[in-house]
Amino acid sequence: MSRLTRKITGSDLILFNVTFDMAILVCGATGFIGSHFCVLALQQGLDLLLLDNLENSSPKVLNAIREVTGISPRFVEVDIRDKSSLDAVFATNQVDSVVHFAGYKAVGESAAEPLRYYRNNVDGSLNLLESMKEHGVRKLVFSSSATVYGVPEFNPYTEEHRKRPFNPYGQTKSVVEDMMYDLCASDPQYALVALRYFNPIGAHPSGMLGEDPKGIPNNLMPFITKVAVGQLAELGVFGDDYDTVDGTGVRDYIHVMDLAYGHIRALQYLNSNAGYQAINLGAGRGYSVLELVSAFERINGVSIPYVIKPRRDGDLAAYWADASKAERLLGWKTQLGIDEMVRDAWAWQSANPNGYN
Ligand code: NAD
Ligand code: UDP
């Protein structure tokens, strides 16, 4: 068992001592979630090699990681669709396990350009699993999504809920999960964990790292912060006639630092447990759009003008996680609430109105 350790300055989380020693390759390391994982993992003394093709992130993220942690991260600019470059990374570096964040993530875009999504998310992951196999690496934590469940047959979703994704993005996540499952069935030495994220928001509490979407944000929280900082006039709320507390959509929002820590617990788990596991990472409760807006206004003292718009195509009314499997297997549950999520999202955006640029 891990022992309780100190609070790491600035993280707000109670962390446990890391009791494993692994060289970890982090794919998609400079993205929103990957960068927060890297900060926490470096602060916990883990040995990381960061990999990204910088398609959806800035090299300035590396400076931010260095400033927050005092550690210069090792970084390689590689595209996981390029198998020979990926092989070279494994051939020239010690790698004991992989955390795999790399991929595309926009649901609407995936419907418009499904092949691009399959090529990157599925083919890229297949390359990675093949390179791992060829170099004897059998431990992986993969970024999956609650999108794999599709329309809720019950709420909260447990991991046993049927997988029926209804967009290409969700399909790509489901296919990668299936590859991981099959690989574990083929060889008992594999230890592969798919973490099904709910709705990650917030930022590092230092205000030095955060979410930096290109163009007009698709997701709710970055849209709210862009309104707060004056770059967008008002929030459009997609529907107020759902069967929810106030008619607006309900989601399970999770602080990105809590999510990052879930990966460290998952690495600890797969260090001593073989086989495949799919595990929800969520808070286990939902908030409506208007509840999130009013928490943002209350905590940050900034008003968010909004207008009710029609429902967004393909949106679900409400879903949230049953997060008990994560607690049982990983000893993990969320520690940060909605107040910290909106506080930290605003700390990042207000200090960096143009993100990393
Ligand atoms: P992000 O776009 O900020 O980060 C992904 C990173 O991967 C980017 O830095 C990008 O440049 C890199 N990348 C993409 N394709 C690559 C390739 N072929 N080779 C190398 N690097 C590549 O996204 P994020 O929000 O940090 O999400 C990380 C992962 O979590 C993704 O797989 C996403 O599907 C999954 N996820 C995200 C959310 C969310 O709401 N953010 C929810 C559920 C699951
Ligand atoms: N949403 C909204 N306005 C926006 C973006 C999102 O009202 O500009 C709503 C959306 O309908 C959903 C919730 O906010 O109910 C979360 O949406 P998001 O796109 O952030 O996440 P996802 O749909 O993937 O859960």
Short mmCIF file of C-alpha atoms and ligand atoms in Angstrom, two decimals:
data_model
loop_
_atom_site.label_atom_id
_atom_site.label_comp_id
_atom_site.label_asym_id
_atom_site.label_seq_id
_atom_site.Cartn_x
_atom_site.Cartn_y
_atom_site.Cartn_z
CA MET A 1 0.00 0.00 0.00
CA SER A 2 1.08 3.55 -0.62
CA ARG A 3 1.74 5.83 2.28
CA LEU A 4 0.17 9.24 2.63
CA THR A 5 2.60 11.94 1.70
CA ARG A 6 2.75 15.71 1.58
CA LYS A 7 0.63 18.07 -0.40
CA ILE A 8 2.64 19.13 -3.40
CA THR A 9 2.74 22.92 -3.51
CA GLY A 10 0.19 24.30 -5.85
CA SER A 11 -1.53 21.05 -6.66
CA ASP A 12 -4.22 21.18 -3.92
CA LEU A 13 -4.23 17.39 -3.91
CA ILE A 14 -3.37 14.95 -1.17
CA LEU A 15 -1.01 12.56 -2.91
CA PHE A 16 0.42 9.20 -1.97
CA ASN A 17 4.07 8.30 -2.22
CA VAL A 18 4.86 6.76 -5.55
CA THR A 19 6.12 3.27 -4.82
CA PHE A 20 7.11 2.26 -8.34
CA ASP A 21 10.10 3.02 -10.47
CA MET A 22 9.37 3.10 -14.19
CA ALA A 23 10.58 4.99 -17.22
CA ILE A 24 7.36 6.35 -18.71
CA LEU A 25 6.78 7.46 -22.30
CA VAL A 26 4.01 10.09 -22.41
CA CYS A 27 2.39 10.41 -25.85
CA GLY A 28 0.37 13.59 -26.39
CA ALA A 29 2.36 15.09 -23.51
CA THR A 30 2.01 18.78 -24.37
CA GLY A 31 -1.77 18.70 -24.77
CA PHE A 32 -4.28 19.89 -22.17
CA ILE A 33 -4.49 16.75 -20.06
CA GLY A 34 -1.01 15.40 -20.87
CA SER A 35 0.71 18.59 -19.68
CA HIS A 36 -1.09 18.49 -16.32
CA PHE A 37 -0.19 14.83 -15.92
CA CYS A 38 3.47 15.63 -16.69
CA VAL A 39 3.62 18.35 -14.03
CA LEU A 40 2.19 16.10 -11.35
CA ALA A 41 4.27 13.07 -12.38
CA LEU A 42 7.53 15.07 -12.51
CA GLN A 43 6.74 16.54 -9.09
CA GLN A 44 6.27 13.00 -7.82
CA GLY A 45 9.74 12.11 -9.06
CA LEU A 46 8.69 9.96 -12.02
CA ASP A 47 11.03 9.50 -14.96
CA LEU A 48 9.24 10.81 -18.08
CA LEU A 49 9.97 11.09 -21.77
CA LEU A 50 7.49 13.48 -23.36
CA LEU A 51 6.36 12.88 -26.95
CA ASP A 52 4.06 15.02 -29.11
CA ASN A 53 3.81 16.10 -32.73
CA LEU A 54 2.68 19.58 -31.55
CA GLU A 55 -0.28 19.47 -33.94
CA ASN A 56 -2.68 20.64 -31.26
CA SER A 57 -0.34 22.09 -28.66
CA SER A 58 2.42 24.64 -28.27
CA PRO A 59 6.10 24.03 -27.53
CA LYS A 60 5.66 26.79 -24.91
CA VAL A 61 3.94 24.16 -22.77
CA LEU A 62 7.42 22.73 -22.16
CA ASN A 63 8.53 26.06 -20.67
CA ALA A 64 5.46 26.15 -18.45
CA ILE A 65 6.16 22.62 -17.21
CA ARG A 66 9.76 23.62 -16.49
CA GLU A 67 8.69 26.75 -14.61
CA VAL A 68 6.14 24.96 -12.45
CA THR A 69 8.27 21.92 -11.64
CA GLY A 70 11.83 23.25 -11.86
CA ILE A 71 12.59 20.24 -14.05
CA SER A 72 13.55 20.40 -17.73
CA PRO A 73 11.46 17.67 -19.32
CA ARG A 74 12.95 15.41 -21.98
CA PHE A 75 10.92 15.87 -25.17
CA VAL A 76 10.77 14.30 -28.63
CA GLU A 77 8.71 15.74 -31.49
CA VAL A 78 7.28 12.59 -33.09
CA ASP A 79 4.04 11.69 -34.82
CA ILE A 80 2.70 8.33 -33.67
CA ARG A 81 1.40 7.69 -37.20
CA ASP A 82 5.07 7.48 -38.21
CA LYS A 83 5.95 3.95 -37.12
CA SER A 84 9.67 4.12 -37.85
CA SER A 85 10.15 7.30 -35.78
CA LEU A 86 8.15 5.72 -32.99
CA ASP A 87 10.34 2.59 -33.16
CA ALA A 88 13.42 4.77 -32.91
CA VAL A 89 12.08 6.29 -29.69
CA PHE A 90 11.71 2.82 -28.14
CA ALA A 91 15.09 1.69 -29.52
CA THR A 92 17.02 4.62 -28.07
CA ASN A 93 15.27 5.15 -24.73
CA GLN A 94 14.44 3.05 -21.73
CA VAL A 95 10.62 2.70 -21.69
CA ASP A 96 8.82 0.54 -19.11
CA SER A 97 5.32 1.89 -19.57
CA VAL A 98 3.35 4.29 -21.73
CA VAL A 99 0.65 6.86 -21.00
CA HIS A 100 -1.18 7.57 -24.24
CA PHE A 101 -3.04 10.88 -24.60
CA ALA A 102 -2.24 11.48 -28.28
CA GLY A 103 -5.20 11.81 -30.63
CA TYR A 104 -7.95 13.99 -31.99
CA LYS A 105 -10.90 14.75 -29.73
CA ALA A 106 -13.58 16.87 -31.43
CA VAL A 107 -16.85 14.99 -31.84
CA GLY A 108 -18.27 17.25 -34.57
CA GLU A 109 -15.06 17.22 -36.57
CA SER A 110 -14.96 13.42 -36.32
CA ALA A 111 -18.37 13.23 -38.00
CA ALA A 112 -17.16 15.49 -40.82
CA GLU A 113 -13.77 13.78 -41.26
CA PRO A 114 -14.10 10.23 -39.95
CA LEU A 115 -11.15 8.77 -41.86
CA ARG A 116 -8.76 11.35 -40.44
CA TYR A 117 -9.99 10.33 -36.98
CA TYR A 118 -9.61 6.60 -37.62
CA ARG A 119 -6.13 7.16 -39.09
CA ASN A 120 -4.86 9.15 -36.13
CA ASN A 121 -6.70 7.63 -33.18
CA VAL A 122 -6.83 3.99 -34.29
CA ASP A 123 -3.84 3.64 -36.61
CA GLY A 124 -1.65 5.78 -34.32
CA SER A 125 -2.61 3.62 -31.32
CA LEU A 126 -2.01 0.44 -33.33
CA ASN A 127 1.48 1.69 -34.19
CA LEU A 128 2.09 2.40 -30.55
CA LEU A 129 0.90 -1.04 -29.41
CA GLU A 130 3.05 -2.67 -32.10
CA SER A 131 6.15 -0.69 -31.17
CA MET A 132 5.54 -1.54 -27.53
CA LYS A 133 5.24 -5.24 -28.39
CA GLU A 134 8.39 -5.19 -30.49
CA HIS A 135 10.32 -3.62 -27.63
CA GLY A 136 8.85 -5.74 -24.84
CA VAL A 137 6.78 -2.95 -23.24
CA ARG A 138 3.53 -4.31 -21.85
CA LYS A 139 2.11 -1.55 -19.64
CA LEU A 140 -0.15 1.19 -20.99
CA VAL A 141 -2.62 3.74 -19.66
CA PHE A 142 -4.93 4.96 -22.43
CA SER A 143 -7.15 8.08 -22.61
CA SER A 144 -10.60 6.77 -23.37
CA SER A 145 -13.86 8.62 -22.96
CA ALA A 146 -17.36 8.31 -21.55
CA THR A 147 -18.41 8.84 -25.18
CA VAL A 148 -17.92 5.09 -25.69
CA TYR A 149 -21.19 4.43 -23.80
CA GLY A 150 -23.56 6.28 -26.10
CA VAL A 151 -27.14 6.97 -25.06
CA PRO A 152 -27.46 6.09 -21.36
CA GLU A 153 -29.48 2.95 -20.70
CA PHE A 154 -29.08 3.87 -17.03
CA ASN A 155 -27.37 6.58 -14.98
CA PRO A 156 -24.77 6.72 -13.63
CA TYR A 157 -22.81 4.80 -16.22
CA THR A 158 -20.94 1.84 -14.75
CA GLU A 159 -18.14 0.22 -16.73
CA GLU A 160 -20.56 -2.64 -17.51
CA HIS A 161 -22.85 -0.29 -19.43
CA ARG A 162 -23.06 -1.39 -23.04
CA LYS A 163 -20.66 0.39 -25.41
CA ARG A 164 -22.60 1.98 -28.26
CA PRO A 165 -20.77 5.13 -29.37
CA PHE A 166 -22.77 7.14 -31.88
CA ASN A 167 -20.01 9.27 -33.38
CA PRO A 168 -16.72 8.37 -35.11
CA TYR A 169 -14.66 9.85 -32.25
CA GLY A 170 -16.33 7.51 -29.75
CA GLN A 171 -15.92 4.61 -32.18
CA THR A 172 -12.18 5.21 -32.38
CA LYS A 173 -11.90 5.11 -28.58
CA SER A 174 -13.95 1.92 -28.44
CA VAL A 175 -11.84 0.22 -31.12
CA VAL A 176 -8.61 1.01 -29.26
CA GLU A 177 -10.14 -0.36 -26.06
CA ASP A 178 -11.03 -3.55 -27.94
CA MET A 179 -7.46 -3.88 -29.26
CA MET A 180 -6.18 -3.55 -25.70
CA TYR A 181 -8.64 -6.17 -24.48
CA ASP A 182 -7.63 -8.61 -27.22
CA LEU A 183 -3.94 -8.07 -26.56
CA CYS A 184 -4.37 -8.86 -22.87
CA ALA A 185 -6.33 -11.99 -23.79
CA SER A 186 -3.45 -13.07 -26.06
CA ASP A 187 -0.66 -12.63 -23.51
CA PRO A 188 -1.11 -12.67 -19.72
CA GLN A 189 1.90 -10.42 -19.22
CA TYR A 190 0.10 -7.36 -20.57
CA ALA A 191 -1.25 -4.75 -18.14
CA LEU A 192 -3.41 -2.24 -20.00
CA VAL A 193 -5.83 0.28 -18.50
CA ALA A 194 -8.35 2.38 -20.43
CA LEU A 195 -9.43 5.39 -18.40
CA ARG A 196 -12.85 6.63 -19.47
CA TYR A 197 -12.80 10.34 -18.75
CA PHE A 198 -15.97 12.29 -18.14
CA ASN A 199 -15.69 16.10 -18.62
CA PRO A 200 -12.22 17.40 -17.71
CA ILE A 201 -12.11 21.15 -16.94
CA GLY A 202 -10.05 23.51 -14.78
CA ALA A 203 -6.34 24.10 -14.96
CA HIS A 204 -3.18 23.97 -12.88
CA PRO A 205 -3.81 26.22 -9.85
CA SER A 206 -0.62 28.21 -10.60
CA GLY A 207 -2.40 29.71 -13.62
CA MET A 208 0.59 28.72 -15.74
CA LEU A 209 -0.94 25.74 -17.55
CA GLY A 210 -4.42 25.28 -18.90
CA GLU A 211 -6.68 24.49 -21.82
CA ASP A 212 -5.83 26.41 -24.99
CA PRO A 213 -8.21 25.42 -27.78
CA LYS A 214 -7.64 26.80 -31.25
CA GLY A 215 -10.37 29.11 -32.57
CA ILE A 216 -13.84 29.28 -31.03
CA PRO A 217 -14.12 26.62 -28.33
CA ASN A 218 -16.57 23.75 -28.80
CA ASN A 219 -16.64 22.87 -25.12
CA LEU A 220 -18.50 24.66 -22.37
CA MET A 221 -15.76 25.66 -19.90
CA PRO A 222 -13.33 27.24 -22.39
CA PHE A 223 -16.28 29.02 -23.98
CA ILE A 224 -17.24 30.47 -20.57
CA THR A 225 -13.68 31.66 -19.89
CA LYS A 226 -13.48 33.31 -23.32
CA VAL A 227 -16.71 35.19 -22.52
CA ALA A 228 -15.31 36.12 -19.10
CA VAL A 229 -12.13 37.52 -20.61
CA GLY A 230 -14.15 39.54 -23.14
CA GLN A 231 -13.15 37.70 -26.32
CA LEU A 232 -16.66 36.33 -26.92
CA ALA A 233 -19.82 38.35 -26.27
CA GLU A 234 -22.07 35.72 -24.71
CA LEU A 235 -22.46 32.05 -24.06
CA GLY A 236 -25.01 30.10 -26.11
CA VAL A 237 -26.71 27.53 -23.87
CA PHE A 238 -27.70 24.59 -26.04
CA GLY A 239 -31.24 23.80 -24.92
CA ASP A 240 -33.20 24.50 -21.74
CA ASP A 241 -35.94 21.93 -22.22
CA TYR A 242 -34.16 18.73 -21.19
CA ASP A 243 -35.54 16.66 -18.35
CA THR A 244 -32.92 17.94 -15.88
CA VAL A 245 -32.81 20.15 -12.80
CA ASP A 246 -33.13 23.39 -14.81
CA GLY A 247 -33.66 22.09 -18.35
CA THR A 248 -30.00 22.43 -19.39
CA GLY A 249 -27.61 19.54 -20.08
CA VAL A 250 -25.97 17.78 -17.14
CA ARG A 251 -22.38 16.45 -17.20
CA ASP A 252 -19.88 15.04 -14.75
CA TYR A 253 -17.13 17.68 -14.62
CA ILE A 254 -13.76 16.62 -13.25
CA HIS A 255 -10.80 18.84 -12.34
CA VAL A 256 -7.89 18.18 -14.70
CA MET A 257 -5.51 17.82 -11.71
CA ASP A 258 -7.72 15.09 -10.22
CA LEU A 259 -7.73 13.45 -13.64
CA ALA A 260 -3.94 13.71 -13.90
CA TYR A 261 -3.58 12.05 -10.52
CA GLY A 262 -5.85 9.21 -11.66
CA HIS A 263 -3.16 8.32 -14.22
CA ILE A 264 -0.50 8.08 -11.54
CA ARG A 265 -2.75 5.76 -9.54
CA ALA A 266 -3.39 3.73 -12.71
CA LEU A 267 0.36 3.37 -13.31
CA GLN A 268 0.77 2.22 -9.75
CA TYR A 269 -2.03 -0.30 -10.31
CA LEU A 270 -0.63 -1.78 -13.49
CA ASN A 271 2.78 -2.10 -11.93
CA SER A 272 1.39 -4.96 -9.87
CA ASN A 273 -1.73 -6.14 -11.76
CA ALA A 274 -1.84 -7.73 -15.20
CA GLY A 275 -4.78 -7.85 -17.62
CA TYR A 276 -7.18 -5.31 -19.10
CA GLN A 277 -9.31 -2.85 -17.15
CA ALA A 278 -11.65 -0.09 -18.31
CA ILE A 279 -12.19 2.42 -15.51
CA ASN A 280 -14.39 5.53 -15.28
CA LEU A 281 -12.70 8.71 -14.08
CA GLY A 282 -15.41 11.12 -13.02
CA ALA A 283 -16.64 12.86 -9.90
CA GLY A 284 -19.76 10.72 -9.67
CA ARG A 285 -22.18 13.64 -9.83
CA GLY A 286 -23.47 15.98 -12.48
CA TYR A 287 -23.87 19.72 -12.85
CA SER A 288 -26.08 21.50 -15.34
CA VAL A 289 -24.82 24.16 -17.73
CA LEU A 290 -26.45 26.91 -15.68
CA GLU A 291 -25.09 25.49 -12.42
CA LEU A 292 -21.57 25.66 -13.87
CA VAL A 293 -22.18 29.21 -15.08
CA SER A 294 -23.44 30.35 -11.69
CA ALA A 295 -20.53 28.66 -9.86
CA PHE A 296 -18.16 30.52 -12.18
CA GLU A 297 -19.84 33.84 -11.46
CA ARG A 298 -20.00 33.25 -7.71
CA ILE A 299 -16.39 32.17 -7.26
CA ASN A 300 -14.76 34.56 -9.70
CA GLY A 301 -17.00 37.61 -9.40
CA VAL A 302 -17.33 37.83 -13.18
CA SER A 303 -20.68 37.83 -14.93
CA ILE A 304 -21.32 35.53 -17.88
CA PRO A 305 -24.07 36.78 -20.19
CA TYR A 306 -25.85 33.91 -21.90
CA VAL A 307 -28.64 33.27 -24.33
CA ILE A 308 -30.67 30.08 -24.72
CA LYS A 309 -30.15 28.43 -28.10
CA PRO A 310 -31.65 25.32 -29.67
CA ARG A 311 -30.34 21.92 -28.61
CA ARG A 312 -27.02 20.94 -30.19
CA ASP A 313 -27.22 17.97 -32.59
CA GLY A 314 -26.21 14.71 -30.97
CA ASP A 315 -26.20 16.09 -27.39
CA LEU A 316 -27.39 13.90 -24.54
CA ALA A 317 -29.53 15.31 -21.75
CA ALA A 318 -27.59 14.02 -18.76
CA TYR A 319 -24.97 11.52 -17.74
CA TRP A 320 -22.45 11.06 -14.99
CA ALA A 321 -20.04 8.42 -13.74
CA ASP A 322 -20.28 5.63 -11.29
CA ALA A 323 -16.72 6.17 -10.07
CA SER A 324 -16.65 3.32 -7.54
CA LYS A 325 -14.43 1.03 -9.63
CA ALA A 326 -11.67 3.67 -9.66
CA GLU A 327 -11.89 3.91 -5.90
CA ARG A 328 -11.87 0.13 -5.47
CA LEU A 329 -9.03 -0.65 -7.90
CA LEU A 330 -6.93 2.49 -7.91
CA GLY A 331 -7.66 3.95 -4.47
CA TRP A 332 -8.62 7.13 -6.33
CA LYS A 333 -11.52 9.52 -6.10
CA THR A 334 -11.88 13.18 -6.92
CA GLN A 335 -10.66 15.63 -4.28
CA LEU A 336 -11.47 18.90 -5.99
CA GLY A 337 -14.96 20.28 -6.52
CA ILE A 338 -16.73 22.65 -8.84
CA ASP A 339 -15.40 25.72 -6.97
CA GLU A 340 -11.77 24.72 -7.60
CA MET A 341 -12.59 23.85 -11.22
CA VAL A 342 -14.03 27.28 -12.05
CA ARG A 343 -11.43 29.09 -9.93
CA ASP A 344 -8.50 27.45 -11.71
CA ALA A 345 -10.01 27.73 -15.19
CA TRP A 346 -10.31 31.47 -14.61
CA ALA A 347 -6.84 31.79 -13.02
CA TRP A 348 -5.37 30.36 -16.22
CA GLN A 349 -7.50 32.32 -18.70
CA SER A 350 -7.29 35.67 -16.90
CA ALA A 351 -3.49 35.41 -16.62
CA ASN A 352 -3.18 34.19 -20.24
CA PRO A 353 -5.97 35.76 -22.33
CA ASN A 354 -4.34 34.38 -25.48
CA GLY A 355 -3.39 31.03 -24.04
CA TYR A 356 0.23 30.05 -24.69
CA ASN A 357 0.59 32.75 -27.38
P1 NAD B 1 -5.25 17.77 -26.66
O1 NAD B 1 -5.57 17.90 -28.10
O2 NAD B 1 -5.03 19.01 -25.88
O3 NAD B 1 -3.95 16.85 -26.49
C1 NAD B 1 -3.65 15.80 -27.38
C2 NAD B 1 -2.19 15.96 -27.76
O4 NAD B 1 -1.86 14.89 -28.66
C3 NAD B 1 -1.89 17.26 -28.48
O5 NAD B 1 -0.77 17.88 -27.87
C4 NAD B 1 -1.58 16.84 -29.92
O6 NAD B 1 -0.63 17.67 -30.53
C5 NAD B 1 -1.08 15.42 -29.71
N1 NAD B 1 -1.26 14.55 -30.86
C6 NAD B 1 -2.38 14.36 -31.61
N2 NAD B 1 -2.14 13.46 -32.59
C7 NAD B 1 -0.85 13.08 -32.44
C8 NAD B 1 -0.01 12.19 -33.16
N3 NAD B 1 -0.45 11.54 -34.23
N4 NAD B 1 1.27 12.02 -32.75
C9 NAD B 1 1.74 12.69 -31.67
N5 NAD B 1 0.99 13.56 -30.95
C10 NAD B 1 -0.29 13.75 -31.34
O7 NAD B 1 -6.38 16.88 -26.00
P2 NAD B 1 -6.65 16.58 -24.46
O8 NAD B 1 -7.88 17.29 -24.07
O9 NAD B 1 -5.42 16.76 -23.66
O10 NAD B 1 -7.03 15.04 -24.57
C11 NAD B 1 -6.05 14.03 -24.37
C12 NAD B 1 -6.68 12.68 -24.66
O11 NAD B 1 -7.81 12.50 -23.80
C13 NAD B 1 -7.21 12.54 -26.09
O12 NAD B 1 -6.93 11.24 -26.54
C14 NAD B 1 -8.70 12.75 -25.94
O13 NAD B 1 -9.42 12.04 -26.92
C15 NAD B 1 -8.95 12.14 -24.57
N6 NAD B 1 -10.14 12.71 -23.91
C16 NAD B 1 -10.23 14.06 -23.75
C17 NAD B 1 -11.37 14.61 -23.18
C18 NAD B 1 -11.51 16.10 -23.02
O14 NAD B 1 -12.62 16.58 -22.78
N7 NAD B 1 -10.45 16.90 -23.12
C19 NAD B 1 -12.41 13.77 -22.74
C20 NAD B 1 -12.27 12.39 -22.89
C21 NAD B 1 -11.12 11.87 -23.49
N1 UDP B 2 -22.78 23.51 -23.98
C1 UDP B 2 -23.45 24.71 -24.12
N2 UDP B 2 -22.85 25.71 -24.82
C2 UDP B 2 -21.60 25.59 -25.36
C3 UDP B 2 -20.92 24.36 -25.21
C4 UDP B 2 -21.54 23.34 -24.52
O1 UDP B 2 -24.56 24.85 -23.64
O2 UDP B 2 -21.11 26.54 -26.00
C5 UDP B 2 -23.41 22.42 -23.21
C6 UDP B 2 -23.60 21.13 -23.97
O3 UDP B 2 -24.85 21.16 -24.64
C7 UDP B 2 -23.53 20.08 -22.87
C8 UDP B 2 -22.54 20.70 -21.87
O4 UDP B 2 -22.51 22.09 -22.15
O5 UDP B 2 -24.79 19.98 -22.22
C9 UDP B 2 -21.14 20.14 -22.00
O6 UDP B 2 -20.74 20.25 -23.34
P1 UDP B 2 -19.24 20.01 -23.80
O7 UDP B 2 -19.17 20.24 -25.27
O8 UDP B 2 -18.32 20.81 -22.93
O9 UDP B 2 -18.98 18.50 -23.43
P2 UDP B 2 -19.71 17.15 -23.98
O10 UDP B 2 -20.85 17.54 -24.83
O11 UDP B 2 -18.64 16.46 -24.71
O12 UDP B 2 -20.15 16.45 -22.75
#
